[in-house]
CSV table of C-alpha atoms and ligand atoms in Angstrom, one decimal:
chain,number,residue,atom,x,y,z
O,2,UNK,CA,-0.1,0.0,-0.1
O,3,UNK,CA,1.1,3.6,-0.6
O,4,UNK,CA,2.6,5.2,2.4
O,5,UNK,CA,3.3,8.8,1.4
O,6,UNK,CA,1.2,10.4,4.2
O,7,UNK,CA,1.0,7.8,6.8
O,8,UNK,CA,3.4,5.0,8.1
O,9,UNK,CA,1.7,1.5,8.7
O,10,UNK,CA,3.2,-1.6,10.3
O,11,UNK,CA,1.6,-4.8,11.7
O,12,UNK,CA,3.7,-6.8,14.0
O,13,UNK,CA,3.0,-9.3,16.7
O,14,UNK,CA,-0.7,-8.5,16.6
O,15,UNK,CA,-0.1,-4.7,16.9
O,16,UNK,CA,-0.9,-2.6,13.9
O,17,UNK,CA,0.4,0.9,14.1
O,18,UNK,CA,-0.5,4.0,12.0
O,19,UNK,CA,1.5,7.0,12.1
O,20,UNK,CA,0.0,10.2,10.5
O,21,UNK,CA,3.0,11.6,8.6
O,22,UNK,CA,2.7,14.9,7.2
O,23,UNK,CA,4.6,16.7,10.0
O,24,UNK,CA,5.3,19.9,8.2
O,25,UNK,CA,1.5,20.5,7.9
O,26,UNK,CA,0.9,19.2,11.4
O,27,UNK,CA,-0.5,15.9,10.0
O,28,UNK,CA,-3.4,17.7,8.6
O,29,UNK,CA,-5.7,15.6,6.3
O,30,UNK,CA,-6.0,15.7,2.6
O,31,UNK,CA,-7.6,13.2,0.3
O,32,UNK,CA,-4.6,11.2,-0.3
O,33,UNK,CA,-4.1,10.8,3.4
O,34,UNK,CA,-7.8,9.6,3.8
O,35,UNK,CA,-7.3,7.0,1.3
O,36,UNK,CA,-4.0,5.6,2.8
O,37,UNK,CA,-5.7,5.7,6.2
O,38,UNK,CA,-8.6,3.8,4.7
O,39,UNK,CA,-6.4,1.2,3.4
O,40,UNK,CA,-4.4,0.9,6.5
O,41,UNK,CA,-7.4,0.4,8.7
O,42,UNK,CA,-8.8,-2.4,6.3
O,43,UNK,CA,-5.4,-4.1,6.6
O,44,UNK,CA,-5.6,-3.8,10.5
O,45,UNK,CA,-9.1,-5.4,10.4
O,46,UNK,CA,-8.4,-8.2,7.9
O,47,UNK,CA,-4.6,-8.9,8.8
O,48,UNK,CA,-4.9,-10.5,12.2
O,49,UNK,CA,-4.1,-7.3,14.3
O,50,UNK,CA,-5.4,-7.4,17.9
O,51,UNK,CA,-4.8,-3.9,18.7
O,52,UNK,CA,-4.4,-0.6,16.7
O,53,UNK,CA,-2.1,2.2,17.9
O,54,UNK,CA,-2.7,5.6,16.2
O,55,UNK,CA,-0.2,8.5,16.6
O,56,UNK,CA,1.4,11.3,14.7
O,57,UNK,CA,4.9,12.2,13.5
O,58,UNK,CA,6.5,15.4,14.5
O,59,UNK,CA,5.4,18.0,17.1
O,60,UNK,CA,1.7,17.6,16.2
O,61,UNK,CA,-0.8,14.8,16.3
O,62,UNK,CA,-3.3,16.2,13.8
O,63,UNK,CA,-4.5,19.7,12.9
O,64,UNK,CA,-7.7,18.5,11.2
O,65,UNK,CA,-8.7,19.2,7.5
O,66,UNK,CA,-5.7,20.5,5.4
O,67,UNK,CA,-7.1,23.9,4.8
O,68,UNK,CA,-4.8,24.5,1.9
O,69,UNK,CA,-6.7,21.7,0.1
O,70,UNK,CA,-9.8,23.9,-0.4
O,71,UNK,CA,-10.2,26.9,-2.7
O,72,UNK,CA,-12.3,29.3,-0.7
O,73,UNK,CA,-11.3,32.5,-2.5
O,74,UNK,CA,-14.1,35.1,-2.7
O,75,UNK,CA,-14.5,34.3,-6.6
O,76,UNK,CA,-14.5,30.5,-6.2
O,77,UNK,CA,-17.7,28.4,-6.2
O,78,UNK,CA,-18.9,27.3,-2.5
O,79,UNK,CA,-17.3,24.0,-1.4
O,80,UNK,CA,-19.6,21.2,-0.4
O,81,UNK,CA,-18.1,20.3,2.9
O,82,UNK,CA,-21.1,18.0,3.6
O,83,UNK,CA,-19.8,15.9,0.6
O,84,UNK,CA,-16.2,15.7,2.2
O,85,UNK,CA,-17.7,14.9,5.6
O,86,UNK,CA,-19.8,12.1,4.2
O,87,UNK,CA,-17.1,10.6,1.8
O,88,UNK,CA,-14.1,10.9,4.0
O,89,UNK,CA,-14.5,11.6,7.6
O,90,UNK,CA,-17.7,9.7,8.5
O,91,UNK,CA,-16.3,6.5,7.2
O,92,UNK,CA,-13.0,7.1,9.0
O,93,UNK,CA,-14.8,7.7,12.3
O,94,UNK,CA,-17.1,4.7,11.9
O,95,UNK,CA,-14.4,2.3,10.9
O,96,UNK,CA,-12.3,3.3,13.9
O,97,UNK,CA,-15.4,2.7,16.2
O,98,UNK,CA,-16.3,-0.6,14.5
O,99,UNK,CA,-12.8,-2.1,14.6
O,100,UNK,CA,-13.1,-5.4,16.7
O,101,UNK,CA,-10.1,-4.6,18.8
O,102,UNK,CA,-9.0,-1.7,21.1
O,103,UNK,CA,-7.8,1.4,19.2
O,104,UNK,CA,-5.2,3.4,21.2
O,105,UNK,CA,-4.5,7.0,20.4
O,106,UNK,CA,-1.2,8.4,21.5
O,107,UNK,CA,-1.5,12.3,21.0
O,108,UNK,CA,1.9,13.4,20.7
O,109,UNK,CA,1.2,17.2,20.1
O,110,UNK,CA,-1.7,19.4,19.2
O,111,UNK,CA,-5.0,17.7,18.1
O,112,UNK,CA,-7.1,20.4,16.5
O,113,UNK,CA,-10.5,20.4,14.6
O,114,UNK,CA,-11.1,16.9,13.0
O,115,UNK,CA,-7.7,15.9,14.7
O,116,UNK,CA,-9.2,16.2,18.1
O,117,UNK,CA,-12.4,14.3,17.1
O,118,UNK,CA,-10.4,11.5,15.4
O,119,UNK,CA,-8.5,11.1,18.7
O,120,UNK,CA,-11.8,11.1,20.8
O,121,UNK,CA,-13.0,8.4,18.4
O,122,UNK,CA,-10.3,6.0,19.7
O,123,UNK,CA,-10.8,3.7,22.7
O,124,UNK,CA,-8.0,4.7,24.9
O,125,UNK,CA,-6.4,8.2,24.6
O,126,UNK,CA,-2.9,8.9,26.0
O,127,UNK,CA,-1.7,12.2,25.5
O,128,UNK,CA,2.0,13.8,26.1
O,129,UNK,CA,2.1,16.4,28.8
O,130,UNK,CA,2.8,19.0,26.2
O,131,UNK,CA,-0.2,18.2,24.0
O,132,UNK,CA,-3.5,19.9,23.6
O,133,UNK,CA,-6.9,19.6,22.3
O,134,UNK,CA,-8.5,22.6,20.3
O,135,UNK,CA,-12.0,22.6,18.8
O,136,UNK,CA,-10.6,25.0,16.1
O,137,UNK,CA,-13.7,24.8,14.1
O,138,UNK,CA,-15.5,27.9,15.4
O,139,UNK,CA,-12.3,29.8,14.5
O,140,UNK,CA,-13.0,29.3,10.8
O,141,UNK,CA,-16.7,29.5,10.9
O,142,UNK,CA,-17.2,25.8,11.1
O,143,UNK,CA,-18.8,23.5,13.7
O,144,UNK,CA,-17.3,20.4,15.3
O,145,UNK,CA,-17.5,17.5,12.9
O,146,UNK,CA,-16.2,13.9,12.9
O,147,UNK,CA,-18.3,13.1,16.1
O,148,UNK,CA,-17.0,16.1,17.9
O,149,UNK,CA,-20.7,17.0,18.8
O,150,UNK,CA,-21.3,13.5,19.8
O,151,UNK,CA,-18.1,12.8,21.8
O,152,UNK,CA,-17.8,16.1,23.7
O,153,UNK,CA,-20.9,16.4,25.6
O,154,UNK,CA,-20.8,12.6,26.5
O,155,UNK,CA,-17.3,12.9,27.8
O,156,UNK,CA,-17.2,16.3,29.5
O,157,UNK,CA,-20.8,17.1,30.0
O,158,UNK,CA,-22.7,20.0,27.9
O,159,UNK,CA,-21.2,23.0,29.8
O,160,UNK,CA,-17.7,22.1,29.1
O,161,UNK,CA,-18.5,20.9,25.5
O,162,UNK,CA,-20.3,24.2,24.7
O,163,UNK,CA,-17.4,26.2,26.0
O,164,UNK,CA,-14.8,24.2,24.1
O,165,UNK,CA,-16.8,24.4,21.0
O,166,UNK,CA,-17.9,28.1,21.0
O,167,UNK,CA,-14.6,29.3,22.1
O,168,UNK,CA,-12.0,27.3,20.4
O,169,UNK,CA,-9.6,27.6,23.4
O,170,UNK,CA,-6.6,25.4,23.6
O,171,UNK,CA,-7.3,22.5,26.3
O,172,UNK,CA,-4.0,21.3,27.7
O,173,UNK,CA,-3.7,17.5,27.9
O,174,UNK,CA,-3.6,17.6,31.8
O,175,UNK,CA,-6.9,19.4,31.9
O,176,UNK,CA,-8.3,17.2,29.3
O,177,UNK,CA,-7.5,14.2,31.6
O,178,UNK,CA,-8.8,16.1,34.7
O,179,UNK,CA,-12.1,16.7,32.7
O,180,UNK,CA,-12.3,13.0,31.6
O,181,UNK,CA,-11.9,13.9,27.9
O,182,UNK,CA,-9.0,11.3,27.7
O,183,UNK,CA,-7.6,8.4,29.7
O,184,UNK,CA,-4.2,9.5,30.6
O,185,UNK,CA,-1.4,12.1,30.5
O,186,UNK,CA,2.3,11.0,30.4
O,187,UNK,CA,5.6,12.8,30.1
O,188,UNK,CA,6.5,13.7,26.5
O,189,UNK,CA,9.5,11.2,26.6
O,190,UNK,CA,7.4,8.4,27.9
O,191,UNK,CA,4.6,8.6,25.5
O,192,UNK,CA,6.1,6.2,22.8
O,193,UNK,CA,7.2,3.6,25.3
O,194,UNK,CA,3.9,3.8,27.4
O,195,UNK,CA,1.6,3.6,24.4
O,196,UNK,CA,3.7,0.8,22.8
O,197,UNK,CA,3.7,-1.2,26.2
O,198,UNK,CA,-0.3,-0.8,26.4
O,199,UNK,CA,-0.5,-2.0,22.9
O,200,UNK,CA,1.8,-5.1,23.7
O,201,UNK,CA,-0.4,-5.7,26.7
O,202,UNK,CA,-3.7,-5.5,24.8
O,203,UNK,CA,-2.4,-7.6,22.0
O,204,UNK,CA,-2.3,-10.5,24.4
O,205,UNK,CA,-5.7,-10.1,26.0
O,206,UNK,CA,-9.0,-11.7,25.0
O,207,UNK,CA,-9.4,-9.8,21.9
O,208,UNK,CA,-13.1,-11.0,21.2
O,209,UNK,CA,-14.1,-10.1,24.8
O,210,UNK,CA,-12.5,-6.6,24.3
O,211,UNK,CA,-14.3,-5.9,21.1
O,212,UNK,CA,-17.5,-6.9,22.9
O,213,UNK,CA,-16.8,-4.5,25.8
O,214,UNK,CA,-16.1,-1.8,23.2
O,215,UNK,CA,-19.5,-2.5,21.4
O,216,UNK,CA,-21.5,-2.5,24.7
O,217,UNK,CA,-20.1,0.8,25.9
O,218,UNK,CA,-20.7,2.3,22.5
O,219,UNK,CA,-24.2,1.2,22.5
O,220,UNK,CA,-24.9,2.2,25.9
O,221,UNK,CA,-24.8,5.9,24.8
O,222,UNK,CA,-28.2,5.6,23.3
O,223,UNK,CA,-29.9,2.9,25.3
O,224,UNK,CA,-32.1,2.8,28.4
O,225,UNK,CA,-31.1,0.4,31.2
O,226,UNK,CA,-33.7,-2.2,30.0
O,227,UNK,CA,-32.2,-2.1,26.4
O,228,UNK,CA,-28.7,-2.1,27.8
O,229,UNK,CA,-29.3,-5.2,29.8
O,230,UNK,CA,-30.6,-6.9,26.8
O,231,UNK,CA,-27.5,-5.8,24.8
O,232,UNK,CA,-25.3,-7.2,27.8
O,233,UNK,CA,-27.1,-10.5,27.6
O,234,UNK,CA,-26.7,-10.9,23.8
O,235,UNK,CA,-23.0,-9.9,24.0
O,236,UNK,CA,-22.1,-12.0,27.1
O,237,UNK,CA,-23.7,-15.1,25.3
O,238,UNK,CA,-21.3,-14.2,22.5
O,239,UNK,CA,-18.4,-13.9,24.9
O,240,UNK,CA,-19.3,-17.2,26.5
O,241,UNK,CA,-18.6,-19.0,23.2
O,242,UNK,CA,-15.0,-17.8,22.9
O,243,UNK,CA,-12.0,-19.9,23.3
O,244,UNK,CA,-10.5,-17.2,25.4
O,245,UNK,CA,-13.3,-17.3,27.9
O,246,UNK,CA,-12.6,-21.0,28.4
O,247,UNK,CA,-8.8,-20.3,28.7
O,248,UNK,CA,-9.5,-17.4,31.2
O,249,UNK,CA,-11.4,-19.6,33.5
O,250,UNK,CA,-9.1,-22.6,33.2
O,251,UNK,CA,-6.1,-20.3,33.9
O,252,UNK,CA,-7.9,-18.9,37.0
O,253,UNK,CA,-8.8,-22.4,38.2
O,254,UNK,CA,-5.3,-23.8,37.5
O,255,UNK,CA,-3.6,-20.7,39.2
O,256,UNK,CA,-1.5,-20.2,36.0
O,257,UNK,CA,-1.2,-17.2,33.6
O,258,UNK,CA,-3.7,-17.2,30.9
O,259,UNK,CA,-2.6,-17.7,27.3
O,260,UNK,CA,-5.3,-15.8,25.3
O,261,UNK,CA,-5.2,-16.3,21.5
O,262,UNK,CA,-7.8,-13.8,20.5
O,263,UNK,CA,-10.4,-16.5,19.4
N,82,T3D,O1,-13.1,21.1,5.0
N,82,T3D,C1,-13.8,20.1,5.2
N,82,T3D,O2,-13.6,19.0,4.5
N,82,T3D,C2,-14.7,20.2,6.4
N,82,T3D,C3,-13.9,19.4,7.5
N,82,T3D,C4,-13.4,20.1,8.3
N,82,T3D,C5,-12.6,19.4,9.5
N,82,T3D,C6,-11.7,20.3,10.2
N,82,T3D,O3,-10.8,19.7,10.8
N,82,T3D,S1,-12.0,22.0,10.2
N,82,T3D,C7,-10.7,22.6,11.3
N,82,T3D,C8,-9.3,22.6,10.4
N,82,T3D,N1,-8.2,22.8,11.3
N,82,T3D,C9,-7.9,24.0,11.9
N,82,T3D,O4,-8.4,25.1,11.6
N,82,T3D,C10,-6.7,24.2,12.7
N,82,T3D,C11,-5.7,25.0,11.9
N,82,T3D,N2,-4.3,24.9,12.6
N,82,T3D,C12,-4.1,25.8,13.6
N,82,T3D,O5,-5.0,26.4,14.1
N,82,T3D,C13,-2.7,25.7,14.1
N,82,T3D,O6,-1.9,25.4,13.2
N,82,T3D,C14,-2.6,24.9,15.4
N,82,T3D,C15,-3.3,25.7,16.6
N,82,T3D,C16,-3.2,23.6,15.3
N,82,T3D,C17,-1.1,24.8,15.9
N,82,T3D,O7,-0.6,26.1,15.9
N,82,T3D,P1,1.0,26.3,15.8
N,82,T3D,O8,1.3,27.8,16.1
N,82,T3D,O9,1.7,25.3,16.8
N,82,T3D,O10,1.4,25.8,14.5
N,82,T3D,P2,1.4,26.6,13.0
N,82,T3D,O11,2.4,27.5,12.9
N,82,T3D,O12,0.0,27.2,13.0
N,82,T3D,O13,1.3,25.4,12.0
N,82,T3D,C18,2.6,24.9,11.6
N,82,T3D,C19,2.5,24.6,10.0
N,82,T3D,O14,1.4,23.7,9.7
N,82,T3D,C20,2.1,25.9,9.3
N,82,T3D,O15,2.6,26.0,8.1
N,82,T3D,P3,3.9,26.8,7.8
N,82,T3D,O16,3.7,28.3,8.0
N,82,T3D,O17,5.2,26.4,8.7
N,82,T3D,O18,4.1,26.7,6.3
N,82,T3D,C21,0.6,26.0,9.3
N,82,T3D,O19,0.1,26.6,8.2
N,82,T3D,C22,0.3,24.4,8.9
N,82,T3D,N3,-0.9,23.9,9.2
N,82,T3D,C23,-1.5,23.8,10.6
N,82,T3D,N4,-2.8,23.5,10.5
N,82,T3D,C24,-3.0,23.2,9.3
N,82,T3D,C25,-1.8,23.7,8.5
N,82,T3D,N5,-1.8,23.6,7.2
N,82,T3D,C26,-3.0,23.3,6.5
N,82,T3D,N6,-4.1,22.8,7.2
N,82,T3D,C27,-4.1,22.7,8.5
N,82,T3D,N7,-5.3,22.5,9.2
């Protein structure tokens, strides 16, 4: 696959995608979207048990590449709905649907769609110097890529409104304090900590983890009765996995489990 704008590797169950346009703070253009799409498909189909997403250079992702648009006064209006539908919506949905944990290691600023992409991941680690910016309002747009879905659910409506209407920089530590992300680590520890987390998750019961992810995603729209039904259905599936048998056998045998992801 082409790797002009991203780097992709798959090794020992760990798929790794690095957004790689550091001189543009890894902002997204169409080619990058297409490479990402292919990398996520290879992650899904290639036996990976965890995906680790990060950025090259000093930024994680500054959202849409604004130089990719002709918005001069005499140009025809750009149909942003088209680009959202064609590129961003499938990207967010594919990350959410991956049947494995997706770790995001936010190595620097995450702005606009870059922030939303991070929030679409399952476990977000950020470098202490990183930040999150709902930059959309600064250019007359509104949060997209699930921003209006993730923000109020993660930090509540008051903070979501403030972030989205003001576009202020939210430092990583405050993002963790507010519950927007999982954890902050020192800058020089981000690579090793995120890799260690990926290594750990790649040895865990992958199907069970995928079911946890699915259940928590579904809970956002469900009543307690509906969610109990979801839990029953998904637990039924978990109970049929080889890793469930192995987990119980290992517990009873007082030995470490050897999960295969099946
Ligand atoms: O269009 C659609 O399809 C709709 C979808 C929209 C989704 C969106 O994401 S809309 C939001 C787009 N993103 C932004 O508005 C953020 C723009 N960037 C910034 O505000 C700042 O760059 C940051 C706050 C993220 C970081 O600031 P700073 O001072 O650390 O870096 P910088 O100097 O601004 O940026 C470094 C370089 O990257 C610079 O290029 P240069 O001057 O060195 O040649 C800058 O122009 C470039 N860059 C940064 N962000 C983008 C970008 N180039 C193109 N597009 C960008 N988004």
